Coordinates of C-alpha atoms in Angstrom, one line a residue:
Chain A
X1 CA 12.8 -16.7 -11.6
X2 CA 11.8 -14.0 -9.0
X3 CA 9.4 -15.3 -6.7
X4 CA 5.9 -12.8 -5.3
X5 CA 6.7 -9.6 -4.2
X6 CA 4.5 -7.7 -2.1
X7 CA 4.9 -4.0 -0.7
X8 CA 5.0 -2.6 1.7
X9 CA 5.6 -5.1 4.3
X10 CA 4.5 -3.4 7.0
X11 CA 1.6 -0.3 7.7
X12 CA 0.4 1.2 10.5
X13 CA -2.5 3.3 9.6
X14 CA -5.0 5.1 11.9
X15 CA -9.2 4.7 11.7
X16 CA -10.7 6.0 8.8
X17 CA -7.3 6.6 6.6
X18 CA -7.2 4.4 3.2
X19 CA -4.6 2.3 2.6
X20 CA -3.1 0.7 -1.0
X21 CA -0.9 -2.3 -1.2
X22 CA 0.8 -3.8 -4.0
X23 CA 1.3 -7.2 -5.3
X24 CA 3.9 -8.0 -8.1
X25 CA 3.0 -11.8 -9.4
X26 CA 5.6 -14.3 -10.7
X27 CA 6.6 -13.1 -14.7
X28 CA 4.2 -14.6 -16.8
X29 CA 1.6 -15.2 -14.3
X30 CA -1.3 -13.7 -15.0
X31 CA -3.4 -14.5 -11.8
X32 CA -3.3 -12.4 -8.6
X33 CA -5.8 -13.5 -6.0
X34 CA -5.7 -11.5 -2.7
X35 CA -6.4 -13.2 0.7
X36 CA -6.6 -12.1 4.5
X37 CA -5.2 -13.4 7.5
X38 CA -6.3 -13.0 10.9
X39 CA -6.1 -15.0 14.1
X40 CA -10.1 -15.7 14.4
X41 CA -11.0 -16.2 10.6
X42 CA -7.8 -17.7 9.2
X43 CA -7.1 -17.3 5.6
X44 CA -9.9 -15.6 3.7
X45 CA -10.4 -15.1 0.1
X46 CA -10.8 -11.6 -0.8
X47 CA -10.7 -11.4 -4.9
X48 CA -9.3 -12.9 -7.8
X49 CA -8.1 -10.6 -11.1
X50 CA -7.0 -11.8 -14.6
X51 CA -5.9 -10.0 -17.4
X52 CA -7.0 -7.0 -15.4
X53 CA -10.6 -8.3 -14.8
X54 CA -12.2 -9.2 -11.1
X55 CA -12.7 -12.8 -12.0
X56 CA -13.7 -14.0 -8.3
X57 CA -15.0 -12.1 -5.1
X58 CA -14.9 -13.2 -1.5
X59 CA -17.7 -12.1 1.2
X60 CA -15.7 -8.7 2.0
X61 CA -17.9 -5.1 2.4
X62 CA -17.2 -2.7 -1.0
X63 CA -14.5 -1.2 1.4
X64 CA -12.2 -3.8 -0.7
X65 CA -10.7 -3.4 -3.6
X66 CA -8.3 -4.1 -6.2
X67 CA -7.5 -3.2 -9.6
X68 CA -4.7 -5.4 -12.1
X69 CA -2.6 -3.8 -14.6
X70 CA -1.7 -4.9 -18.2
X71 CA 1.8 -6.1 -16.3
X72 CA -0.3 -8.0 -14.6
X73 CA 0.7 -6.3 -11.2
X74 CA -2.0 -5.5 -8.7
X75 CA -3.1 -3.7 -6.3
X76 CA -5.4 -3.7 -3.0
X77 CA -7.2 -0.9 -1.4
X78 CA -9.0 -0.9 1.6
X79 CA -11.1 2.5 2.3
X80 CA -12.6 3.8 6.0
X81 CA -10.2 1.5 7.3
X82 CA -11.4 -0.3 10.9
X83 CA -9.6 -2.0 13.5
X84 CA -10.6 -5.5 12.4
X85 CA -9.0 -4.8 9.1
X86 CA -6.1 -5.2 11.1
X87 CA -4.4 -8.4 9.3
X88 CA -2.1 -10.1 7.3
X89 CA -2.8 -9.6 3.7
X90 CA -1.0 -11.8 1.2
X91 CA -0.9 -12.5 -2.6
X92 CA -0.7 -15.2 -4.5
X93 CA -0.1 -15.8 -8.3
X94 CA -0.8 -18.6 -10.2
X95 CA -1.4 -18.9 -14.4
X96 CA -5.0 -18.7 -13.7
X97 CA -6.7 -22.2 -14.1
X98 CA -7.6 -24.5 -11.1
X99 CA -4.9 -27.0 -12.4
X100 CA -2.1 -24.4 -11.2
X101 CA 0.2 -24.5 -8.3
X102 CA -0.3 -20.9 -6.5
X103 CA 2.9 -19.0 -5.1
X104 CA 2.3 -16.8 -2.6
X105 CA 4.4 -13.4 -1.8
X106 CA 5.5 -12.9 1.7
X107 CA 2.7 -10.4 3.1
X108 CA 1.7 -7.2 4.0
X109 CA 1.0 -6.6 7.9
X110 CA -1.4 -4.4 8.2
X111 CA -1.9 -2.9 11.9
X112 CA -4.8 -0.2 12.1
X113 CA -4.8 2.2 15.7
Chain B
X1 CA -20.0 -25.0 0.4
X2 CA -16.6 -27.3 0.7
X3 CA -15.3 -26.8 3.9
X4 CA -11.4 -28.1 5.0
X5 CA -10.3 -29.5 8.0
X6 CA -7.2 -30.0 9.9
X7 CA -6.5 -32.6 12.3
X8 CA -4.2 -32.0 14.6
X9 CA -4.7 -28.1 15.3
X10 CA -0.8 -28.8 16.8
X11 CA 1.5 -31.4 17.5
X12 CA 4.3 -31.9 19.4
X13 CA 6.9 -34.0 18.5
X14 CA 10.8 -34.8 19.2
X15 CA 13.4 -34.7 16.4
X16 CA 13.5 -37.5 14.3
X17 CA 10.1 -39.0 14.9
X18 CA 8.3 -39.6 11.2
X19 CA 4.7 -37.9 11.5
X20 CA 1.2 -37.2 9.9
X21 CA -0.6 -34.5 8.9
X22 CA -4.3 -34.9 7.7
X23 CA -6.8 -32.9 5.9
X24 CA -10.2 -33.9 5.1
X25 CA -12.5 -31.9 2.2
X26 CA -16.5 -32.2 2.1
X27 CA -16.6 -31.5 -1.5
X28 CA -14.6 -34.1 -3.6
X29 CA -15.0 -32.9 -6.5
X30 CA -12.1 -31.0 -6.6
X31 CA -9.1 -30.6 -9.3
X32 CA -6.0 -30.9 -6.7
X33 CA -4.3 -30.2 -3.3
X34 CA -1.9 -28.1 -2.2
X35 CA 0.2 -28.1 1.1
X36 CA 2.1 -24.9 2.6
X37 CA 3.8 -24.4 4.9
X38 CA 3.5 -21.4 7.0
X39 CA 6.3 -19.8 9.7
X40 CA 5.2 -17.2 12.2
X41 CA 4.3 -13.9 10.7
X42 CA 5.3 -14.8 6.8
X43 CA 4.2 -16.1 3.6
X44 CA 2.8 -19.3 2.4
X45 CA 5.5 -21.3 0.7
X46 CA 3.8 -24.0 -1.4
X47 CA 5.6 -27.9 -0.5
X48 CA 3.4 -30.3 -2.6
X49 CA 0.9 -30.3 -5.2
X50 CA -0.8 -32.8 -6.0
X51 CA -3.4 -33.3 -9.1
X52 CA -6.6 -35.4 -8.7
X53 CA -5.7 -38.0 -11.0
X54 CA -2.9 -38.3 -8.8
X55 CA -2.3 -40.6 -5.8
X56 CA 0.6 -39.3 -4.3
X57 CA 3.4 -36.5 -4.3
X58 CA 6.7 -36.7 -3.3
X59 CA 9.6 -34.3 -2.5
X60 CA 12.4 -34.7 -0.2
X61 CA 11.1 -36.0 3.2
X62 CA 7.6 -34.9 2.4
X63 CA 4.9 -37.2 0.9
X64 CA 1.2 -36.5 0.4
X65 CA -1.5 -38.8 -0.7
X66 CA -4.9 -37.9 -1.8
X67 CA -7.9 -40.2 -1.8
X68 CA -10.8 -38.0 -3.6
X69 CA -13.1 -40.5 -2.7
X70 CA -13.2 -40.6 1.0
X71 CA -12.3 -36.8 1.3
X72 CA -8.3 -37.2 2.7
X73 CA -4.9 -36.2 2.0
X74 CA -2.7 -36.5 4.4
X75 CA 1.2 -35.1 4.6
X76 CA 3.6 -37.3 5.6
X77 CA 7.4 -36.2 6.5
X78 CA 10.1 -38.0 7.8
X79 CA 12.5 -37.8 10.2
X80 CA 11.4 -34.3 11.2
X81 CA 14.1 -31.2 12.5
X82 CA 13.6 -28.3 14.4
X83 CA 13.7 -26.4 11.2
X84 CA 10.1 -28.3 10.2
X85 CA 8.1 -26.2 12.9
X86 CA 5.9 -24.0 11.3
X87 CA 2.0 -24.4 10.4
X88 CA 0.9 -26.6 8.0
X89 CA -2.1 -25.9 5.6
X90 CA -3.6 -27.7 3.0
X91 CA -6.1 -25.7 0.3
X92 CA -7.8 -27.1 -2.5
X93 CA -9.6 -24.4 -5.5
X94 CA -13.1 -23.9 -5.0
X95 CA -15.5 -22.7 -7.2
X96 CA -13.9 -21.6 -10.8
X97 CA -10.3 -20.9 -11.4
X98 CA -7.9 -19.5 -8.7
X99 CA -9.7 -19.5 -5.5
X100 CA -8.4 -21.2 -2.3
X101 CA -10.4 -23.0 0.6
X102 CA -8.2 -23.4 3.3
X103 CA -7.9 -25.1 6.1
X104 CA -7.3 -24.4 9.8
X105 CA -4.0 -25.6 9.8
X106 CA -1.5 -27.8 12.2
X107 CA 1.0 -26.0 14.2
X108 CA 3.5 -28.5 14.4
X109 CA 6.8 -27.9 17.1
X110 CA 10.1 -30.1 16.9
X111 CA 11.7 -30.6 19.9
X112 CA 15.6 -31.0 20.1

């Protein structure tokens, strides 16, 4: 079974520019819950969709946000982008109930100049 | 608000020693664990889950134990290689359904 697959890997984007990353979940998941990484803040939760509904939101300005398809693929996009956007975003999957191990993909490093 | 904390923020250790990890959650109300393990610049990769009717988890030379009550889980592994450095997190769902609390994590280093 194919694990999380995120893309692209790696951006470099400049201030102000919008950027749109992608998150495929295991097959049959139907979960996809989007979290940032940085040095200061550590792992923070950004938003949770399923079956193509926002079911959760972190503390993030409306610059953030996703969308999940019917394939239960999903994406992220971050408008106006700053500096401190500069991260690690990953994905994880799960099949959507607290009770459910979550698999995460392998990232998207964002660097914004 | 349940917060999650890590103790050690790094560790140290020569190959072979056996080791502990511990996390420690204010709210203990929770429906499980889950440790990761994290290498420098990747992914999470999930080691151990462990349900709160659970005690204990075990696979390979990891164990984890969780005592909802006082708060603790701690992750155990034995024998520990150079391969084991990486950071260790543990996470536990807060809230409703999928979302994550995480903790700081231990940076463990095996020596040769």
């Amino acid at each position: 079974k194919a694990g999380v697959t995120q893309t692209p890997r790696y951006l470099i984007k400049t201030r102000g520019q919008q950027v749109t990353l992608s998150c495929s979940p295991i097959s049959g998941h139907r979960s996809v819950s989007w979290y940032q990484q940085t040095p200061g803040q550590g792992l923070q939760f950004l938003f949770e969709y399923f079956s193509e509904t926002q079911r959760n939101k972190g503390n993030f300005p409306g610059r953030f946000s996703g969308r999940q398809f019917s394939n239960s693929r999903s994406e992220m996009n971050v408008s106006t982008l700053e500096l401190g956007d500069s991260a690690l975003y990953l994905c994880a999957s799960s099949g959507g109930n607290q009770a459910h191990e979550q698999y995460f993909g392998p990232g998207t490093r964002l660097t914004v100049t | 608000k349940q917060e999650v904390t890590q103790i050690p923020a790094a560790l140290s250790v020569p190959e072979g020693e056996n080791l502990v990890l511990n996390c420690s959650f204010t709210d203990s109300a929770i429906y499980n664990l889950q440790w990761f393990r994290q290498d420098p610049g990747k992914g999470l990769t999930s080691l151990l889950l462990i349900q709160s009717s659970q005690r204990e988890q075990t696979s390979g030379r990891l164990n984890a134990s969780l005592d909802k009550s006082s708060g603790r889980s701690t992750l155990y592994i034995a024998a520990s290689q150079p391969g084991d450095s990486a950071t260790y997190l543990c996470a536990v769902p807060t809230g409703t359904a999928s979302k994550l609390t995480f903790g700081t994590g231990t940076r463990l280093q095996v020596t040769l």
